[in-house]
Coordinates of C-alpha atoms and ligand atoms in Angstrom, one line a residue:
X3 CA 103.6 136.8 106.4
X4 CA 103.7 133.8 108.8
X5 CA 103.9 130.2 107.4
X6 CA 100.4 128.8 108.0
X7 CA 100.9 126.1 110.7
X8 CA 99.7 122.5 110.6
X9 CA 96.1 121.8 111.3
X10 CA 96.0 121.0 115.0
X11 CA 96.4 117.2 115.8
X12 CA 97.1 116.2 112.3
X13 CA 100.6 114.8 111.7
X14 CA 103.2 114.9 108.9
X15 CA 104.7 111.5 108.8
X16 CA 108.3 111.3 107.6
X17 CA 111.7 110.0 108.5
X18 CA 112.0 107.2 111.1
X19 CA 108.3 107.2 112.0
X20 CA 107.5 106.7 108.2
X21 CA 109.8 103.7 108.2
X22 CA 107.7 102.2 111.1
X23 CA 104.7 102.8 109.0
X24 CA 106.1 101.1 106.0
X25 CA 107.2 98.2 108.0
X26 CA 103.6 98.0 109.6
X27 CA 102.0 98.0 106.1
X28 CA 104.3 95.2 104.9
X29 CA 103.6 93.1 107.9
X30 CA 99.9 93.5 107.6
X31 CA 99.8 93.1 103.7
X32 CA 101.6 89.9 104.1
X33 CA 99.3 88.6 106.7
X34 CA 96.2 89.6 104.8
X35 CA 97.5 88.3 101.4
X36 CA 98.4 84.9 102.9
X37 CA 94.9 84.6 104.3
X38 CA 93.2 85.3 101.1
X39 CA 92.2 89.1 101.6
X40 CA 92.4 91.7 98.9
X41 CA 92.7 95.4 99.4
X42 CA 89.9 98.0 99.1
X43 CA 90.1 101.8 99.2
X44 CA 86.9 103.7 99.7
X45 CA 86.5 107.4 99.3
X46 CA 87.5 109.8 102.0
X47 CA 84.1 111.4 101.8
X48 CA 80.9 109.5 102.5
X49 CA 77.4 110.8 102.8
X50 CA 76.8 111.8 106.4
X51 CA 73.6 109.5 106.5
X52 CA 75.8 106.5 106.0
X53 CA 77.7 107.1 109.0
X54 CA 74.8 108.1 111.2
X55 CA 72.8 105.1 110.1
X56 CA 75.7 102.6 110.8
X57 CA 78.2 104.0 113.3
X58 CA 75.2 105.2 115.3
X59 CA 73.3 108.4 116.4
X60 CA 74.3 107.9 119.9
X61 CA 78.0 107.1 119.3
X62 CA 80.7 109.6 120.4
X63 CA 81.8 109.5 116.7
X64 CA 78.4 110.8 115.4
X65 CA 77.5 113.1 118.4
X66 CA 80.9 114.8 118.8
X67 CA 83.7 113.9 116.4
X68 CA 82.5 114.1 112.9
X69 CA 84.5 116.3 110.3
X70 CA 81.3 117.0 108.3
X71 CA 80.3 119.8 106.0
X72 CA 77.9 120.4 103.1
X73 CA 79.6 120.3 99.7
X74 CA 79.2 122.8 96.9
X75 CA 76.3 120.5 95.5
X76 CA 74.4 120.7 98.9
X77 CA 75.3 117.2 99.9
X78 CA 76.0 116.6 103.6
X79 CA 79.3 114.7 103.7
X80 CA 81.6 113.4 106.3
X81 CA 85.4 112.8 106.1
X82 CA 85.2 109.1 107.0
X83 CA 85.7 108.5 110.7
X84 CA 86.1 104.7 110.2
X85 CA 85.9 102.5 107.0
X86 CA 83.5 99.8 108.0
X87 CA 80.3 101.6 106.7
X88 CA 82.0 102.5 103.5
X89 CA 83.3 99.1 102.9
X90 CA 79.8 97.6 103.5
X91 CA 78.3 100.1 101.1
X92 CA 80.9 99.2 98.5
X93 CA 80.2 95.5 99.1
X94 CA 76.5 95.9 98.5
X95 CA 77.2 97.9 95.3
X96 CA 79.9 95.7 93.7
X97 CA 80.4 92.3 95.5
X98 CA 77.1 90.6 96.0
X99 CA 77.9 88.2 93.0
X100 CA 81.4 87.3 94.1
X101 CA 82.2 84.0 95.9
X102 CA 81.2 84.6 99.5
X103 CA 82.4 85.6 102.0
X104 CA 84.6 88.3 100.5
X105 CA 87.8 89.1 102.4
X106 CA 88.8 92.8 102.3
X107 CA 91.4 94.7 103.9
X108 CA 92.3 98.5 103.9
X109 CA 95.0 100.8 105.0
X110 CA 93.5 104.2 105.2
X111 CA 93.5 107.7 106.9
X112 CA 90.5 108.5 109.1
X113 CA 89.3 111.6 110.6
X114 CA 87.7 112.2 114.1
X115 CA 87.3 115.6 115.8
X116 CA 88.6 113.9 119.0
X117 CA 89.7 115.7 122.2
X118 CA 93.4 116.0 121.6
X119 CA 95.6 113.8 123.8
X120 CA 98.5 111.2 123.3
X121 CA 97.4 108.4 121.0
X122 CA 94.4 110.4 119.7
X123 CA 94.8 112.4 116.6
X124 CA 92.3 114.1 114.4
X125 CA 93.7 112.4 111.3
X126 CA 94.9 108.9 112.0
X127 CA 95.4 105.7 110.0
X128 CA 93.7 102.4 110.5
X129 CA 94.7 99.0 109.2
X130 CA 91.6 97.0 109.1
X131 CA 89.7 94.1 107.5
X132 CA 86.1 92.9 106.9
X133 CA 84.8 89.5 106.1
X134 CA 81.4 89.9 104.6
X135 CA 78.7 87.4 103.3
X136 CA 78.9 84.3 105.3
X137 CA 78.2 83.6 109.0
X138 CA 80.6 81.2 110.8
X139 CA 82.1 81.6 114.3
X140 CA 85.3 80.5 112.7
X141 CA 85.5 83.8 111.0
X142 CA 85.2 85.7 114.3
X143 CA 88.1 83.5 115.7
X144 CA 90.2 83.9 112.7
X145 CA 89.8 87.7 112.6
X146 CA 91.1 87.8 116.3
X147 CA 93.9 85.4 115.3
X148 CA 95.0 87.5 112.3
X149 CA 95.2 90.5 114.6
X150 CA 97.4 88.6 117.1
X151 CA 99.6 87.4 114.1
X152 CA 100.1 90.9 113.0
X153 CA 101.0 92.2 116.5
X154 CA 103.5 89.3 116.9
X155 CA 104.8 90.1 113.5
X156 CA 105.5 93.6 114.7
X157 CA 107.7 92.4 117.6
X158 CA 104.8 92.9 120.1
X159 CA 104.3 89.3 121.1
X160 CA 103.6 88.9 124.8
X161 CA 102.9 92.6 125.3
X162 CA 99.1 92.7 124.7
X163 CA 95.9 91.2 126.0
X164 CA 92.9 89.9 124.0
X165 CA 89.7 90.9 125.6
X166 CA 86.4 89.4 124.2
X167 CA 82.8 89.6 125.0
X168 CA 79.4 88.9 123.4
X169 CA 76.6 91.4 122.8
X170 CA 74.2 88.7 121.6
X171 CA 71.5 89.8 119.2
X172 CA 69.2 92.9 119.2
X173 CA 66.4 91.2 121.2
X174 CA 68.7 90.0 123.9
X175 CA 70.4 93.4 124.1
X176 CA 67.0 95.1 124.5
X177 CA 66.2 93.0 127.5
X178 CA 69.6 93.5 128.9
X179 CA 69.4 97.3 128.5
X180 CA 66.1 97.4 130.4
X181 CA 67.8 95.6 133.3
X182 CA 71.0 97.7 133.2
X183 CA 69.0 100.9 133.1
X184 CA 66.9 99.9 136.1
X185 CA 70.0 98.9 138.0
X186 CA 71.4 102.4 137.6
X187 CA 68.1 104.2 137.9
X188 CA 68.5 104.7 141.8
X189 CA 72.2 105.3 141.4
X190 CA 71.9 108.5 139.2
X191 CA 73.6 110.6 141.9
X192 CA 76.8 108.7 141.3
X193 CA 76.8 109.3 137.5
X194 CA 78.4 112.4 135.8
X195 CA 77.0 114.4 133.0
X196 CA 78.3 112.1 130.3
X197 CA 77.1 108.9 132.0
X198 CA 73.7 110.4 132.6
X199 CA 73.3 111.1 128.9
X200 CA 74.4 107.5 128.2
X201 CA 71.7 106.2 130.6
X202 CA 69.3 108.3 128.8
X203 CA 70.4 107.5 125.2
X204 CA 72.1 104.1 125.2
X205 CA 72.7 102.5 128.7
X206 CA 75.1 99.9 126.9
X207 CA 77.6 102.9 126.7
X208 CA 77.8 102.9 130.5
X209 CA 79.9 99.9 130.3
X210 CA 82.5 102.2 128.7
X211 CA 82.4 104.7 131.6
X212 CA 85.7 106.1 132.9
X213 CA 84.1 107.1 136.1
X214 CA 85.6 105.0 139.1
X215 CA 82.3 104.8 140.9
X216 CA 80.5 103.5 137.9
X217 CA 83.3 101.0 137.2
X218 CA 83.0 99.7 140.7
X219 CA 79.1 99.4 140.3
X220 CA 79.6 97.5 137.1
X221 CA 81.2 94.7 138.8
X222 CA 77.8 93.9 140.4
X223 CA 75.6 95.1 137.6
X224 CA 73.7 92.7 135.4
X225 CA 76.0 91.1 132.7
X226 CA 75.2 90.8 128.9
X227 CA 76.3 87.2 128.9
X228 CA 73.5 86.3 131.4
X229 CA 71.0 87.5 128.7
X230 CA 72.2 85.4 125.9
X231 CA 69.8 82.8 124.7
X232 CA 70.9 79.3 123.4
X233 CA 71.9 80.3 119.8
X234 CA 74.0 83.2 121.0
X235 CA 75.6 81.2 123.8
X236 CA 76.4 78.5 121.3
X237 CA 77.9 81.0 118.8
X238 CA 80.1 82.6 121.6
X239 CA 81.2 79.2 122.8
X240 CA 82.3 78.2 119.4
X241 CA 84.3 81.4 118.9
X242 CA 86.1 80.6 122.1
X243 CA 86.7 76.9 121.1
X244 CA 88.2 78.1 117.8
X245 CA 90.4 80.5 119.5
X246 CA 91.6 77.7 121.8
X247 CA 92.4 75.6 118.5
X248 CA 94.3 78.6 117.1
X249 CA 96.3 79.0 120.3
X250 CA 94.9 82.5 121.0
X251 CA 94.9 83.4 124.6
X252 CA 92.0 85.7 125.6
X253 CA 90.3 87.2 128.7
X254 CA 86.5 87.5 128.8
X255 CA 85.4 91.0 129.7
X256 CA 81.8 91.5 130.2
X257 CA 82.0 95.2 130.2
X258 CA 83.5 95.4 126.7
X259 CA 81.1 97.1 124.3
X260 CA 83.2 99.1 121.8
X261 CA 82.3 102.6 120.8
X262 CA 80.3 101.8 117.5
X263 CA 76.6 100.9 117.6
X264 CA 76.5 98.2 114.9
X265 CA 77.9 95.3 116.7
X266 CA 76.2 92.0 117.6
X267 CA 77.6 88.7 119.0
X268 CA 81.4 88.7 119.3
X269 CA 83.2 92.0 120.1
X270 CA 86.9 92.2 121.1
X271 CA 89.8 94.5 121.8
X272 CA 93.5 94.0 121.8
X273 CA 94.9 96.2 124.6
X274 CA 98.5 97.2 125.3
X275 CA 99.8 96.0 128.6
X276 CA 101.6 99.3 129.4
X277 CA 98.6 100.7 131.3
X278 CA 98.4 103.7 129.2
X279 CA 95.0 105.4 128.9
X280 CA 94.8 105.1 125.3
X281 CA 95.6 101.4 125.5
X282 CA 93.3 100.0 122.7
X283 CA 95.7 98.9 119.8
X284 CA 92.7 97.8 118.0
X285 CA 89.4 96.1 118.1
X286 CA 86.6 94.5 116.1
X287 CA 83.5 92.5 116.1
X288 CA 80.6 91.0 114.2
X289 CA 78.1 93.5 112.6
X290 CA 75.4 91.3 110.9
X291 CA 72.9 94.1 111.3
X292 CA 74.8 96.9 109.6
X293 CA 73.7 96.2 105.9
X294 CA 70.1 96.4 107.0
X295 CA 70.6 99.6 109.0
X296 CA 72.0 101.4 106.0
X297 CA 68.9 100.4 104.0
X298 CA 69.6 96.9 102.5
X299 CA 66.7 94.4 102.4
X300 CA 68.2 91.8 104.6
X301 CA 70.9 91.3 107.2
X302 CA 74.2 90.5 105.8
X303 CA 76.6 88.5 108.0
X304 CA 79.9 90.3 108.5
X305 CA 82.8 90.5 110.9
X306 CA 85.8 93.0 110.9
X307 CA 88.4 94.8 112.9
X308 CA 90.8 97.7 112.8
X309 CA 94.1 98.6 114.3
X310 CA 95.2 102.1 115.0
X311 CA 98.3 102.5 113.0
X312 CA 99.9 105.3 115.1
X313 CA 99.1 103.3 118.3
X314 CA 101.0 100.2 116.8
X315 CA 104.0 102.4 115.9
X316 CA 104.1 104.1 119.4
X317 CA 103.9 100.7 121.0
X318 CA 106.8 99.4 118.9
X319 CA 108.8 102.4 119.8
X320 CA 108.0 102.1 123.5
X321 CA 109.0 98.4 123.5
X322 CA 112.2 99.2 121.8
X323 CA 111.5 97.4 118.5
X324 CA 114.1 98.7 116.2
X325 CA 114.1 98.3 112.3
X326 CA 116.7 97.7 109.7
X327 CA 116.9 100.9 107.6
X328 CA 116.3 100.1 103.9
X329 CA 116.7 103.8 103.0
X330 CA 120.3 103.9 104.2
X331 CA 122.5 105.6 101.8
X332 CA 125.3 103.3 100.7
X333 CA 127.2 105.8 98.6
X334 CA 127.7 109.5 98.3
X335 CA 129.2 110.5 94.9
X336 CA 131.3 113.6 95.4
X337 CA 132.4 115.7 92.4
X338 CA 134.9 118.5 92.2
X339 CA 134.3 120.5 89.0
X340 CA 132.4 120.3 85.8
X341 CA 134.5 117.5 84.2
X342 CA 134.0 115.4 87.3
X343 CA 130.3 116.0 87.3
X344 CA 130.0 114.5 83.8
X345 CA 131.4 111.3 85.2
X346 CA 129.6 111.4 88.5
X347 CA 126.2 111.6 86.9
X348 CA 126.3 108.4 85.0
X349 CA 128.1 106.7 88.0
X350 CA 125.1 107.7 90.1
X351 CA 122.6 106.1 87.5
X352 CA 124.9 103.1 87.3
X353 CA 124.8 102.7 91.0
X354 CA 120.9 102.8 91.0
X355 CA 121.0 100.1 88.2
X356 CA 123.1 97.9 90.6
X357 CA 120.5 98.4 93.4
X358 CA 122.7 100.7 95.6
X359 CA 121.2 103.6 97.2
X360 CA 123.3 106.6 96.2
X361 CA 123.2 110.4 96.4
X362 CA 125.2 112.7 94.0
X363 CA 127.0 115.8 95.3
X364 CA 125.6 119.0 93.7
X365 CA 126.7 122.5 92.9
X366 CA 130.3 123.5 93.5
X367 CA 130.9 123.1 97.3
X368 CA 134.3 122.3 98.7
X369 CA 135.5 118.7 99.7
X370 CA 135.0 119.7 103.3
X371 CA 131.4 120.7 102.9
X372 CA 130.5 117.6 100.7
X373 CA 132.2 115.4 103.2
X374 CA 130.1 116.8 106.0
X375 CA 127.1 116.3 104.1
X376 CA 127.9 112.6 103.3
X377 CA 128.4 112.0 107.0
X378 CA 125.1 113.8 107.9
X379 CA 123.1 111.5 105.4
X380 CA 125.0 108.5 107.0
X381 CA 126.7 107.3 103.7
X382 CA 128.9 104.2 104.3
X383 CA 131.1 105.1 101.2
X384 CA 132.1 108.2 99.6
X385 CA 133.5 108.3 96.0
X386 CA 135.6 111.4 95.3
X387 CA 136.1 112.4 91.6
X388 CA 138.3 115.6 91.2
X389 CA 139.8 117.0 88.2
X390 CA 142.9 114.7 88.1
X391 CA 140.7 111.6 88.8
X392 CA 138.3 112.6 85.9
X393 CA 141.3 112.9 83.5
X394 CA 142.6 109.4 84.5
X395 CA 139.1 107.7 84.8
X396 CA 139.7 106.9 88.5
X397 CA 138.4 108.0 91.8
X398 CA 139.1 107.9 95.6
X399 CA 136.9 105.5 97.5
X400 CA 136.6 106.5 101.1
X401 CA 135.2 104.0 103.7
X402 CA 133.5 106.2 106.1
X403 CA 133.3 103.4 108.9
X404 CA 136.8 102.4 108.7
X405 CA 138.2 105.8 107.9
X406 CA 140.3 104.4 105.0
X407 CA 140.8 105.8 101.4
X408 CA 142.0 104.0 98.3
X409 CA 142.4 104.9 94.6
X410 CA 140.4 102.9 92.2
X411 CA 139.5 102.7 88.4
X412 CA 135.9 104.2 88.0
X413 CA 134.9 100.9 86.2
X414 CA 135.5 98.7 89.3
X415 CA 134.3 101.0 92.1
X416 CA 130.7 100.1 92.3
X417 CA 131.5 96.4 92.5
X418 CA 134.0 97.1 95.3
X419 CA 131.2 99.0 97.2
X420 CA 128.8 96.2 96.7
X421 CA 131.3 93.6 98.0
X422 CA 131.6 95.6 101.2
X423 CA 127.9 96.5 101.8
X424 CA 126.8 92.9 100.9
X425 CA 124.1 92.0 98.4
X426 CA 121.5 91.7 101.3
X427 CA 121.7 95.4 101.8
X428 CA 120.8 96.1 98.2
X429 CA 117.4 97.5 97.1
X430 CA 116.4 94.7 94.6
X431 CA 113.1 95.7 93.4
X432 CA 111.8 95.6 89.8
X433 CA 108.1 96.1 89.7
X434 CA 107.8 96.5 85.9
X435 CA 109.7 93.3 85.4
X436 CA 108.0 91.4 88.2
X437 CA 104.4 92.5 87.7
X438 CA 103.7 93.1 83.9
X439 CA 102.8 89.9 82.3
X440 CA 101.3 91.2 79.1
X441 CA 100.9 94.3 77.2
X442 CA 98.4 93.0 74.6
X443 CA 95.1 94.9 74.7
X444 CA 92.5 93.4 77.0
X445 CA 89.2 92.1 76.0
X446 CA 86.2 94.5 76.7
X447 CA 84.9 92.3 79.3
X448 CA 88.1 92.2 81.2
X449 CA 88.5 96.0 80.8
X450 CA 85.1 96.4 82.4
X451 CA 86.0 94.3 85.4
X452 CA 89.3 96.2 86.2
X453 CA 88.1 99.7 85.5
X454 CA 86.0 102.0 87.5
X455 CA 82.7 103.6 86.5
Ligands
AMP10 P1 87.5 102.1 116.3 O1 87.3 102.3 114.9 O2 87.0 103.2 117.1 O3 87.0 100.7 116.7 O4 89.1 102.1 116.6 C1 89.9 101.2 116.2 C2 91.3 101.6 116.6 O5 91.7 102.8 115.9 C3 91.5 101.9 118.1 O6 91.6 100.8 118.9 C4 92.7 102.8 118.1 O7 93.8 102.0 118.1 C5 92.6 103.5 116.8 N1 92.0 104.9 117.0 C6 90.7 105.3 117.1 N2 90.6 106.6 117.1 C7 91.8 107.1 117.2 C8 92.4 108.4 117.1 N3 91.6 109.6 117.2 N4 93.7 108.7 117.0 C9 94.5 107.5 116.8 N5 94.0 106.3 116.9 C10 92.7 106.0 117.0

């Protein structure tokens, strides 16, 4: 029987790549925490209607890319292609009474049946944030600023461009779309099948065209910003003023629309400067109309963004950003025989208590085999406990970098290793000591607040 292969364009994330992923999450979480955000996780499955009503009937995601199916209860569900609709749904269900705006972030897998190519996967991860419940152009500017801070924190400063645009409000867009459609009406022969469908369904998407002729035409086509009325212009101007105050450099790009239907006012994208086709590291925008489009009684001001985690990791790797390896094995404890094993096991546990990363030799392999393994896992030190050593409560300590070996009492050996690797390299982390502040039963009211229904 053949081992079933991986589902196409879905990845196993392990080893070095996983280390980049962990670093990315750390940088993002720190940035979010210090800006007052808390984390949300929404379900992988959402009702299909939530996505069609928000992401949009005419979007590529809804027309081509959904992992959708009918569940055993007959519900039409979708493996979430993005998190914004789910976060808004969760906000409307749980958070209307919280102090507004609420600042939420997520680090989540998403699923799109995308055409496979580099930088596009069918399961990918997004690190994103949503600020919901209050309207202020400062929030748009801050969202962009936080994205830039995260990229700089990843070692990508100076390698990306911030592009911004304003899509105004629905009424302004309607007028613009009529003008845009009539501009293209007598140029249909230059449009391919995809762009013709766009012209038919949602001409705004033409701004996203990959067709060189269309790109050329767009330079002289009507611009959205020319259709903005006073309020929208003022909002957009303020966003730019705040970006200047925050020291974020940006380029205005009147063709920037983003692939989701719910945006209004500010939209933006952070693009990699390497000229790759899949160059958007992330993007975002304001989506005041989304709540209403999924059935809430009024508009709810909201702004948010998402980075593609894999794109960030690939950009870091391409730019040569190298990371310290916190998983490095400091110590390999080699045992030769049953008596040695009885000492090696507690030493392995003691090493962990002293915050060293250690591995224990297993089974009954020869010195040569164990040494080879210690080398393969990159252990800096090897402790050898043989039959003689076990009897005398001593060991041989091998420094693999220097190629030296000394005999030492078992009682001192871990401190000798720590003195060499340095306390900076140790894995100090004690969640149960650092986080649990009480184990007294909670009041019923508090219980209700922290539990799920
Ligand atoms: P969106 O939700 O479409 O605004 O996408 C936000 C970011 O997610 C994009 O800028 C990409 O970096 C990333 N992204 C979107 N689709 C994919 C995909 N299929 N594979 C990998 N990354 C993606």
